[in-house]
Tab-separated table of N, CA and C in Angstrom:
chain	number	residue	atom	x	y	z
B	1	GLY	N	10.574	19.510	13.714
B	1	GLY	CA	10.373	20.753	13.907
B	1	GLY	C	9.349	21.478	13.050
B	2	TYR	N	8.777	20.786	12.252
B	2	TYR	CA	7.786	21.247	11.109
B	2	TYR	C	6.334	21.242	11.703
B	3	ASP	N	5.371	22.099	11.293
B	3	ASP	CA	3.986	21.783	11.677
B	3	ASP	C	3.132	20.943	10.721
B	4	ALA	N	3.747	20.659	9.595
B	4	ALA	CA	2.976	19.956	8.542
B	4	ALA	C	3.877	19.465	7.425
B	5	VAL	N	3.372	18.426	6.816
B	5	VAL	CA	3.868	18.052	5.490
B	5	VAL	C	2.924	17.918	4.497
B	6	ILE	N	3.251	18.524	3.331
B	6	ILE	CA	2.214	18.455	2.187
B	6	ILE	C	2.706	17.485	1.105
B	7	LEU	N	1.861	16.540	0.783
B	7	LEU	CA	1.977	15.571	-0.211
B	7	LEU	C	1.342	16.197	-1.596
B	8	ASN	N	2.008	15.835	-2.690
B	8	ASN	CA	1.529	16.387	-3.995
B	8	ASN	C	1.337	17.877	-4.055
B	9	PRO	N	2.324	18.694	-3.500
B	9	PRO	CA	1.972	20.166	-3.623
B	9	PRO	C	1.775	20.601	-5.059
B	10	GLY	N	0.743	21.592	-5.259
B	10	GLY	CA	0.404	22.215	-6.443
B	10	GLY	C	-0.196	21.319	-7.409
B	11	SER	N	-0.586	20.162	-7.082
B	11	SER	CA	-1.171	19.230	-7.914
B	11	SER	C	-2.942	19.249	-8.010
B	12	GLY	N	-3.313	20.260	-7.158
B	12	GLY	CA	-4.828	20.347	-7.143
B	12	GLY	C	-5.299	19.280	-6.220
B	13	ALA	N	-4.569	18.170	-5.820
B	13	ALA	CA	-5.122	17.179	-4.759
B	13	ALA	C	-4.149	17.004	-3.673
B	14	GLU	N	-3.663	18.124	-3.133
B	14	GLU	CA	-2.670	17.964	-1.970
B	14	GLU	C	-3.271	17.317	-0.834
B	15	LEU	N	-2.337	16.757	-0.006
B	15	LEU	CA	-2.662	16.124	1.145
B	15	LEU	C	-1.853	16.512	2.309
B	16	MET	N	-2.403	17.268	3.300
B	16	MET	CA	-1.578	17.875	4.404
B	16	MET	C	-1.762	16.800	5.643
B	17	LEU	N	-0.491	16.386	6.069
B	17	LEU	CA	-0.395	15.676	7.205
B	17	LEU	C	0.125	16.609	8.227
B	18	ASP	N	-0.599	16.966	9.320
B	18	ASP	CA	-0.215	17.978	10.237
B	18	ASP	C	-0.424	17.482	11.760
B	19	ALA	N	-0.125	18.259	12.718
B	19	ALA	CA	-0.292	17.917	14.011
B	19	ALA	C	-1.664	17.426	14.466
B	20	ALA	N	-2.740	17.991	13.803
B	20	ALA	CA	-4.010	17.673	14.090
B	20	ALA	C	-4.118	16.093	13.688
B	21	LEU	N	-3.712	15.816	12.418
B	21	LEU	CA	-3.934	14.431	11.867
B	21	LEU	C	-3.174	13.465	12.743
B	22	LEU	N	-1.974	13.814	13.290
B	22	LEU	CA	-1.329	12.885	14.147
B	22	LEU	C	-2.016	12.773	15.437
B	23	ASP	N	-2.619	13.894	16.030
B	23	ASP	CA	-3.491	13.825	17.264
B	23	ASP	C	-4.735	12.822	16.977
B	24	ALA	N	-5.283	12.906	15.725
B	24	ALA	CA	-6.422	12.064	15.412
B	24	ALA	C	-5.853	10.660	15.417
B	25	ALA	N	-4.832	10.399	14.874
B	25	ALA	CA	-4.289	8.945	14.831
B	25	ALA	C	-3.903	8.434	16.199
B	26	GLU	N	-3.548	9.319	17.059
B	26	GLU	CA	-3.178	8.765	18.424
B	26	GLU	C	-4.571	8.475	19.104
B	27	LYS	N	-5.652	9.386	18.941
B	27	LYS	CA	-6.975	9.275	19.540
B	27	LYS	C	-7.625	7.894	18.985
B	28	ALA	N	-7.477	7.569	17.730
B	28	ALA	CA	-7.989	6.440	17.009
B	28	ALA	C	-7.392	5.240	17.630
B	29	ALA	N	-6.068	5.212	17.893
B	29	ALA	CA	-5.378	4.028	18.550
B	29	ALA	C	-5.682	3.790	19.793
B	30	SER	N	-6.213	4.919	20.653
B	30	SER	CA	-6.496	4.709	21.961
B	30	SER	C	-7.952	4.561	22.034
B	31	GLY	N	-8.868	4.642	20.990
B	31	GLY	CA	-10.240	4.504	20.974
B	31	GLY	C	-10.990	5.754	21.344
B	32	LEU	N	-10.422	6.719	21.380
B	32	LEU	CA	-11.118	7.993	21.553
B	32	LEU	C	-11.565	8.641	20.142
B	33	MET	N	-12.727	8.428	19.681
B	33	MET	CA	-13.046	8.652	18.300
B	33	MET	C	-14.031	9.807	18.110
B	34	GLN	N	-14.449	10.459	19.183
B	34	GLN	CA	-15.483	11.551	19.061
B	34	GLN	C	-14.857	12.882	18.716
B	35	ASP	N	-15.497	13.420	17.594
B	35	ASP	CA	-15.151	14.853	17.138
B	35	ASP	C	-13.635	15.123	16.742
B	36	PHE	N	-13.120	14.206	16.013
B	36	PHE	CA	-11.842	14.664	15.453
B	36	PHE	C	-11.803	14.258	13.967
B	37	THR	N	-10.910	14.930	13.371
B	37	THR	CA	-10.653	14.980	11.988
B	37	THR	C	-9.964	13.714	11.472
B	38	LEU	N	-10.471	12.936	10.538
B	38	LEU	CA	-9.535	11.831	10.136
B	38	LEU	C	-8.669	12.362	9.149
B	39	ARG	N	-9.069	13.126	8.138
B	39	ARG	CA	-8.064	13.566	6.951
B	39	ARG	C	-8.715	14.862	6.566
B	40	THR	N	-7.795	15.653	6.126
B	40	THR	CA	-8.080	16.981	5.479
B	40	THR	C	-7.115	17.034	4.293
B	41	MET	N	-7.831	17.477	3.216
B	41	MET	CA	-7.010	17.588	1.911
B	41	MET	C	-7.614	18.661	1.111
B	42	ARG	N	-6.978	19.078	0.045
B	42	ARG	CA	-7.467	20.042	-1.011
B	42	ARG	C	-7.574	19.326	-2.241
B	43	GLU	N	-8.717	19.412	-2.863
B	43	GLU	CA	-8.943	18.820	-4.299
B	43	GLU	C	-9.553	19.900	-5.095
B	44	ALA	N	-8.944	20.227	-6.075
B	44	ALA	CA	-9.325	21.253	-7.011
B	44	ALA	C	-9.571	22.651	-6.311
B	45	GLY	N	-8.710	22.999	-5.225
B	45	GLY	CA	-8.694	24.183	-4.662
B	45	GLY	C	-9.750	24.169	-3.459
B	46	GLU	N	-10.449	23.076	-3.283
B	46	GLU	CA	-11.512	23.071	-2.220
B	46	GLU	C	-10.979	22.098	-0.991
B	47	GLN	N	-11.179	22.664	0.258
B	47	GLN	CA	-10.727	21.804	1.315
B	47	GLN	C	-11.859	20.751	1.612
B	48	ILE	N	-11.312	19.565	1.763
B	48	ILE	CA	-12.151	18.400	2.186
B	48	ILE	C	-11.812	17.884	3.403
B	49	THR	N	-12.808	17.508	4.362
B	49	THR	CA	-12.320	17.002	5.724
B	49	THR	C	-13.339	15.866	5.839
B	50	VAL	N	-12.620	14.747	6.296
B	50	VAL	CA	-13.372	13.456	6.629
B	50	VAL	C	-13.315	13.244	8.172
B	51	THR	N	-14.559	13.130	8.688
B	51	THR	CA	-14.636	12.993	10.077
B	51	THR	C	-15.391	11.705	10.574
B	52	GLU	N	-15.280	11.362	11.623
B	52	GLU	CA	-16.245	10.157	12.284
B	52	GLU	C	-17.794	10.663	12.217
B	53	ALA	N	-18.621	9.721	11.818
B	53	ALA	CA	-19.921	10.112	11.730
B	53	ALA	C	-20.630	9.801	13.191
B	54	ASP	N	-20.629	10.859	14.154
B	54	ASP	CA	-21.080	10.583	15.486
B	54	ASP	C	-22.530	10.370	15.569
B	55	GLU	N	-23.411	11.288	15.011
B	55	GLU	CA	-24.732	10.984	15.185
B	55	GLU	C	-25.324	10.565	13.921
B	56	VAL	N	-25.551	9.366	13.715
B	56	VAL	CA	-26.251	8.653	12.593
B	56	VAL	C	-27.633	8.225	12.956
B	57	PRO	N	-28.580	8.620	12.078
B	57	PRO	CA	-29.920	8.261	12.370
B	57	PRO	C	-30.109	6.733	12.430
B	58	GLU	N	-30.888	6.331	13.466
B	58	GLU	CA	-30.953	4.785	13.578
B	58	GLU	C	-31.585	4.077	12.409
B	59	ASP	N	-32.474	4.722	11.729
B	59	ASP	CA	-33.021	4.149	10.580
B	59	ASP	C	-32.035	4.000	9.390
B	60	LEU	N	-31.143	5.096	9.220
B	60	LEU	CA	-30.153	4.940	8.345
B	60	LEU	C	-29.015	3.789	8.590
B	61	ARG	N	-28.680	3.796	9.853
B	61	ARG	CA	-27.770	2.716	10.299
B	61	ARG	C	-28.338	1.418	10.113
B	62	ASP	N	-29.588	1.159	10.324
B	62	ASP	CA	-30.270	-0.175	10.235
B	62	ASP	C	-30.332	-0.578	8.672
B	63	SER	N	-30.894	0.433	7.844
B	63	SER	CA	-31.141	0.214	6.504
B	63	SER	C	-29.693	-0.087	5.689
B	64	LEU	N	-28.630	0.545	6.225
B	64	LEU	CA	-27.361	0.449	5.597
B	64	LEU	C	-26.878	-0.987	6.031
B	65	THR	N	-27.070	-1.245	7.212
B	65	THR	CA	-26.572	-2.670	7.793
B	65	THR	C	-27.152	-3.827	7.018
B	66	VAL	N	-28.553	-3.678	6.774
B	66	VAL	CA	-29.187	-4.794	6.046
B	66	VAL	C	-28.827	-4.930	4.687
B	67	CYS	N	-28.486	-3.694	4.018
B	67	CYS	CA	-28.059	-3.733	2.657
B	67	CYS	C	-26.679	-4.452	2.475
B	68	LEU	N	-25.770	-4.016	3.442
B	68	LEU	CA	-24.449	-4.548	3.420
B	68	LEU	C	-24.356	-6.109	3.716
B	69	GLN	N	-25.394	-6.688	4.676
B	69	GLN	CA	-25.401	-7.943	5.032
B	69	GLN	C	-25.938	-8.800	3.759
B	70	ASN	N	-26.779	-8.077	2.890
B	70	ASN	CA	-27.283	-8.821	1.767
B	70	ASN	C	-26.391	-9.106	0.603
B	71	ASP	N	-25.149	-8.503	0.619
B	71	ASP	CA	-24.175	-8.674	-0.521
B	71	ASP	C	-22.980	-9.404	0.012
B	72	LYS	N	-22.856	-10.738	-0.362
B	72	LYS	CA	-21.781	-11.516	0.222
B	72	LYS	C	-20.368	-10.997	-0.160
B	73	ARG	N	-20.221	-10.068	-1.342
B	73	ARG	CA	-18.860	-9.483	-1.572
B	73	ARG	C	-18.300	-8.605	-0.498
B	74	ILE	N	-19.205	-8.071	0.261
B	74	ILE	CA	-18.817	-6.911	1.161
B	74	ILE	C	-18.210	-7.463	2.522
B	75	VAL	N	-16.926	-7.165	2.637
B	75	VAL	CA	-16.190	-7.666	3.947
B	75	VAL	C	-16.367	-6.704	5.123
B	76	ALA	N	-16.329	-5.466	4.778
B	76	ALA	CA	-16.510	-4.398	5.723
B	76	ALA	C	-16.843	-3.076	5.230
B	77	ALA	N	-17.294	-2.115	6.049
B	77	ALA	CA	-17.714	-0.850	5.479
B	77	ALA	C	-17.449	0.187	6.591
B	78	TRP	N	-17.131	1.417	6.277
B	78	TRP	CA	-16.881	2.426	7.235
B	78	TRP	C	-17.887	3.612	6.767
B	79	LEU	N	-18.352	4.241	7.834
B	79	LEU	CA	-19.435	5.306	7.765
B	79	LEU	C	-18.649	6.537	8.212
B	80	ARG	N	-18.455	7.600	7.200
B	80	ARG	CA	-17.854	8.817	7.737
B	80	ARG	C	-18.730	10.108	7.269
B	81	LEU	N	-18.287	11.284	7.690
B	81	LEU	CA	-18.940	12.429	7.234
B	81	LEU	C	-17.811	13.186	6.224
B	82	LEU	N	-18.170	13.552	5.077
B	82	LEU	CA	-17.227	14.231	4.272
B	82	LEU	C	-17.644	15.889	4.274
B	83	LYS	N	-16.783	16.512	4.718
B	83	LYS	CA	-17.266	18.090	4.743
B	83	LYS	C	-16.448	18.827	3.753
B	84	LYS	N	-17.055	19.474	2.804
B	84	LYS	CA	-16.470	20.373	1.895
B	84	LYS	C	-16.636	21.851	2.239
B	85	GLU	N	-15.505	22.535	2.021
B	85	GLU	CA	-15.463	23.842	2.648
B	85	GLU	C	-16.589	24.849	2.131
B	86	ASP	N	-17.043	24.588	0.916
B	86	ASP	CA	-18.104	25.260	0.230
B	86	ASP	C	-19.571	24.774	0.478
B	87	SER	N	-19.655	23.781	1.122
B	87	SER	CA	-20.875	23.188	1.252
B	87	SER	C	-21.595	23.526	2.776
B	88	LEU	N	-22.807	23.590	2.694
B	88	LEU	CA	-23.539	23.926	4.045
B	88	LEU	C	-23.587	22.603	4.789
B	89	LEU	N	-24.009	21.568	4.225
B	89	LEU	CA	-24.237	20.227	4.918
B	89	LEU	C	-23.047	19.298	4.541
B	90	PRO	N	-22.693	18.484	5.378
B	90	PRO	CA	-21.691	17.469	5.000
B	90	PRO	C	-22.419	16.398	4.315
B	91	SER	N	-21.726	15.485	3.591
B	91	SER	CA	-22.125	14.279	2.950
B	91	SER	C	-21.814	13.123	3.895
B	92	TYR	N	-22.806	12.098	3.796
B	92	TYR	CA	-22.332	10.845	4.338
B	92	TYR	C	-21.315	10.122	3.339
B	93	LEU	N	-20.297	9.691	3.871
B	93	LEU	CA	-19.282	8.837	3.087
B	93	LEU	C	-19.216	7.416	3.553
B	94	VAL	N	-19.588	6.614	2.524
B	94	VAL	CA	-19.534	5.054	2.788
B	94	VAL	C	-18.426	4.638	2.044
B	95	ILE	N	-17.447	3.960	2.833
B	95	ILE	CA	-16.309	3.227	2.151
B	95	ILE	C	-16.466	1.776	2.397
B	96	VAL	N	-16.439	1.112	1.263
B	96	VAL	CA	-16.903	-0.359	1.135
B	96	VAL	C	-15.778	-1.173	0.732
B	97	ASP	N	-15.304	-2.170	1.521
B	97	ASP	CA	-14.442	-3.166	1.097
B	97	ASP	C	-15.069	-4.438	0.445
B	98	CYS	N	-14.988	-4.402	-0.804
B	98	CYS	CA	-15.610	-5.607	-1.452
B	98	CYS	C	-14.581	-6.347	-2.262
B	99	GLY	N	-13.362	-6.087	-2.020
B	99	GLY	CA	-12.330	-6.606	-2.774
B	99	GLY	C	-11.983	-6.177	-4.213
B	100	GLU	N	-12.550	-5.093	-4.480
B	100	GLU	CA	-12.347	-4.562	-5.798
B	100	GLU	C	-11.875	-2.951	-5.679
B	101	GLU	N	-11.152	-2.582	-6.673
B	101	GLU	CA	-10.584	-1.123	-6.701
B	101	GLU	C	-11.799	-0.164	-6.871
B	102	GLN	N	-12.804	-0.587	-7.612
B	102	GLN	CA	-14.077	0.328	-7.847
B	102	GLN	C	-15.239	-0.476	-7.495
B	103	LEU	N	-16.326	0.285	-6.902
B	103	LEU	CA	-17.330	-0.452	-6.581
B	103	LEU	C	-18.181	-0.782	-7.853
B	104	PRO	N	-18.738	-1.920	-7.868
B	104	PRO	CA	-19.507	-2.294	-8.982
B	104	PRO	C	-20.844	-1.438	-8.924
B	105	LYS	N	-21.218	-1.165	-10.000
B	105	LYS	CA	-22.312	-0.175	-10.282
B	105	LYS	C	-23.637	-0.618	-9.567
B	106	GLU	N	-24.075	-1.882	-9.576
B	106	GLU	CA	-25.188	-2.316	-8.909
B	106	GLU	C	-25.050	-2.328	-7.365
B	107	LEU	N	-23.868	-2.484	-6.947
B	107	LEU	CA	-23.580	-2.442	-5.545
B	107	LEU	C	-23.693	-0.895	-4.983
B	108	ALA	N	-23.062	-0.074	-5.755
B	108	ALA	CA	-23.254	1.439	-5.400
B	108	ALA	C	-24.671	1.789	-5.302
B	109	ARG	N	-25.502	1.347	-6.387
B	109	ARG	CA	-26.754	1.702	-6.558
B	109	ARG	C	-27.805	1.244	-5.308
B	110	SER	N	-27.364	-0.191	-4.853
B	110	SER	CA	-28.141	-0.568	-3.711
B	110	SER	C	-27.818	0.057	-2.422
B	111	ILE	N	-26.478	0.456	-2.195
B	111	ILE	CA	-26.151	1.222	-1.012
B	111	ILE	C	-26.869	2.723	-0.934
B	112	ALA	N	-26.692	3.327	-2.169
B	112	ALA	CA	-27.372	4.640	-2.293
B	112	ALA	C	-28.927	4.568	-1.968
B	113	ASP	N	-29.542	3.488	-2.620
B	113	ASP	CA	-30.985	3.282	-2.283
B	113	ASP	C	-31.323	3.168	-0.781
B	114	ALA	N	-30.235	2.400	-0.096
B	114	ALA	CA	-30.566	2.213	1.330
B	114	ALA	C	-30.312	3.468	2.118
B	115	VAL	N	-29.365	4.215	1.770
B	115	VAL	CA	-29.091	5.313	2.686
B	115	VAL	C	-29.981	6.601	2.242
B	116	ARG	N	-30.205	6.909	1.017
B	116	ARG	CA	-30.861	8.055	0.657
B	116	ARG	C	-32.309	8.555	1.381
B	117	PRO	N	-33.093	7.575	1.638
B	117	PRO	CA	-34.340	7.970	2.321
B	117	PRO	C	-34.121	8.340	3.752
B	118	HIS	N	-33.128	7.912	4.476
B	118	HIS	CA	-32.833	8.403	5.796
B	118	HIS	C	-31.691	9.331	6.048
B	119	ALA	N	-31.126	10.059	4.944
B	119	ALA	CA	-29.891	10.870	5.135
B	119	ALA	C	-30.193	12.216	5.444
B	120	GLU	N	-31.671	12.557	5.766
B	120	GLU	CA	-31.982	13.837	6.448
B	120	GLU	C	-31.339	15.032	5.490
B	121	GLY	N	-31.338	14.976	4.156
B	121	GLY	CA	-30.808	16.072	3.346
B	121	GLY	C	-29.400	15.985	2.995
B	122	LYS	N	-28.688	15.129	3.642
B	122	LYS	CA	-27.404	15.093	3.365
B	122	LYS	C	-27.043	14.173	1.901
B	123	SER	N	-26.156	14.522	1.280
B	123	SER	CA	-25.815	13.693	0.041
B	123	SER	C	-24.978	12.486	0.467
B	124	LEU	N	-24.698	11.600	-0.487
B	124	LEU	CA	-23.851	10.433	-0.197
B	124	LEU	C	-22.769	10.315	-1.282
B	125	GLU	N	-21.640	10.009	-0.595
B	125	GLU	CA	-20.311	9.716	-1.468
B	125	GLU	C	-20.025	8.231	-1.245
B	126	LEU	N	-19.789	7.535	-2.117
B	126	LEU	CA	-19.339	6.200	-2.096
B	126	LEU	C	-17.865	5.937	-2.495
B	127	VAL	N	-17.169	5.172	-1.803
B	127	VAL	CA	-15.708	4.920	-2.251
B	127	VAL	C	-15.372	3.436	-2.039
B	128	SER	N	-14.681	2.803	-2.825
B	128	SER	CA	-14.216	1.445	-2.599
B	128	SER	C	-13.012	1.542	-1.626
B	129	TYR	N	-12.873	0.696	-0.769
B	129	TYR	CA	-11.659	0.649	0.265
B	129	TYR	C	-10.475	0.178	-0.740
B	130	GLY	N	-10.604	-0.521	-1.770
B	130	GLY	CA	-9.584	-0.841	-2.630
B	130	GLY	C	-8.796	0.311	-3.427
B	131	SER	N	-9.557	1.540	-3.423
B	131	SER	CA	-8.924	2.722	-3.997
B	131	SER	C	-8.019	3.430	-3.150
B	132	ALA	N	-7.115	4.273	-3.528
B	132	ALA	CA	-6.174	5.021	-2.807
B	132	ALA	C	-6.854	5.901	-1.725
B	133	LEU	N	-7.913	6.536	-2.105
B	133	LEU	CA	-8.878	7.477	-1.150
B	133	LEU	C	-9.429	6.617	-0.094
B	134	GLY	N	-9.985	5.440	-0.474
B	134	GLY	CA	-10.569	4.594	0.490
B	134	GLY	C	-9.825	4.228	1.746
B	135	LYS	N	-8.559	3.816	1.343
B	135	LYS	CA	-7.724	3.422	2.396
B	135	LYS	C	-7.262	4.620	3.148
B	136	LEU	N	-7.118	5.760	2.514
B	136	LEU	CA	-6.625	6.958	3.249
B	136	LEU	C	-7.768	7.412	4.225
B	137	TRP	N	-9.081	7.367	3.675
B	137	TRP	CA	-10.167	8.047	4.350
B	137	TRP	C	-10.623	7.138	5.495
B	138	THR	N	-10.335	5.813	5.603
B	138	THR	CA	-10.618	5.010	6.828
B	138	THR	C	-9.848	5.419	8.100
B	139	GLY	N	-8.619	6.049	7.793
B	139	GLY	CA	-7.841	6.507	9.000
B	139	GLY	C	-7.476	5.362	9.854
B	140	GLY	N	-7.375	4.148	9.431
B	140	GLY	CA	-6.867	3.085	10.207
B	140	GLY	C	-7.884	2.817	11.502
B	141	THR	N	-9.212	3.126	11.195
B	141	THR	CA	-10.119	3.030	12.231
B	141	THR	C	-10.947	1.748	12.074
B	142	GLU	N	-11.730	1.272	13.177
B	142	GLU	CA	-12.646	0.089	12.960
B	142	GLU	C	-13.703	0.427	11.965
B	143	PRO	N	-14.145	-0.533	11.188
B	143	PRO	CA	-15.233	-0.368	10.173
B	143	PRO	C	-16.659	-0.344	11.110
B	144	PHE	N	-17.657	0.426	10.321
B	144	PHE	CA	-19.063	0.559	10.921
B	144	PHE	C	-19.577	-0.866	10.823
B	145	TYR	N	-19.307	-1.575	9.812
B	145	TYR	CA	-19.770	-2.981	9.638
B	145	TYR	C	-18.625	-3.806	9.123
B	146	ARG	N	-18.774	-5.024	9.701
B	146	ARG	CA	-17.748	-6.197	9.281
B	146	ARG	C	-18.531	-7.495	9.268
B	147	ARG	N	-18.329	-8.174	8.010
B	147	ARG	CA	-19.092	-9.364	7.975
B	147	ARG	C	-18.613	-10.465	8.903
B	148	LYS	N	-19.583	-11.084	9.665
B	148	LYS	CA	-19.244	-12.175	10.566
B	148	LYS	C	-18.808	-13.404	9.739
B	149	LYS	N	-17.727	-14.003	10.305
B	149	LYS	CA	-17.121	-15.172	9.576
B	149	LYS	C	-17.774	-16.426	10.347
B	150	LEU	N	-18.440	-17.220	9.505
B	150	LEU	CA	-18.785	-18.529	10.118
B	150	LEU	C	-17.791	-19.513	9.781
B	151	GLY	N	-17.608	-20.514	10.714
B	151	GLY	CA	-16.656	-21.485	10.648
B	151	GLY	C	-17.121	-22.743	11.480
B	152	LEU	N	-16.480	-23.781	11.176
B	152	LEU	CA	-16.751	-24.977	11.837
B	152	LEU	C	-15.428	-25.345	12.746
B	153	PHE	N	-15.693	-25.722	13.849
B	153	PHE	CA	-14.634	-26.082	14.683
B	153	PHE	C	-14.619	-27.571	14.961
B	154	ARG	N	-13.328	-28.169	14.707
B	154	ARG	CA	-13.160	-29.559	14.820
B	154	ARG	C	-12.251	-29.880	16.060
B	155	LYS	N	-12.295	-30.993	16.648
B	155	LYS	CA	-11.399	-31.322	17.564
B	155	LYS	C	-10.526	-32.334	17.145
């Protein structure tokens, strides 16, 4: 009978689980990914919303894919939009599964260098999937990039 549940109230990093989030989870499970919010939370009093990146410039998508393919540590990556309540433009959010809790500095730099020239004025946020926020912000959705596994089949 409740409209929402708030985790960590009063901590400055509250996380609200509401009917919209449950609706988003249902849409994600059924494959309907367009125009829905994956997560909304408050951090230091500012509302942050993570959504699916619907319209990504082709050159950004290509440049990011090449960068991800060139680093063998990367298993998967998600591309999202991060909207902050006080910002005019959303930021691109790249969540990277590289098997570590924090992204190595050189990996973060190469991803930033690949995205920045094509970001059309949007800033970039990078998060490791191994961190608490990385797992939270993927929303259980399919990654933008997944490393193809090569294998040999024997009879």
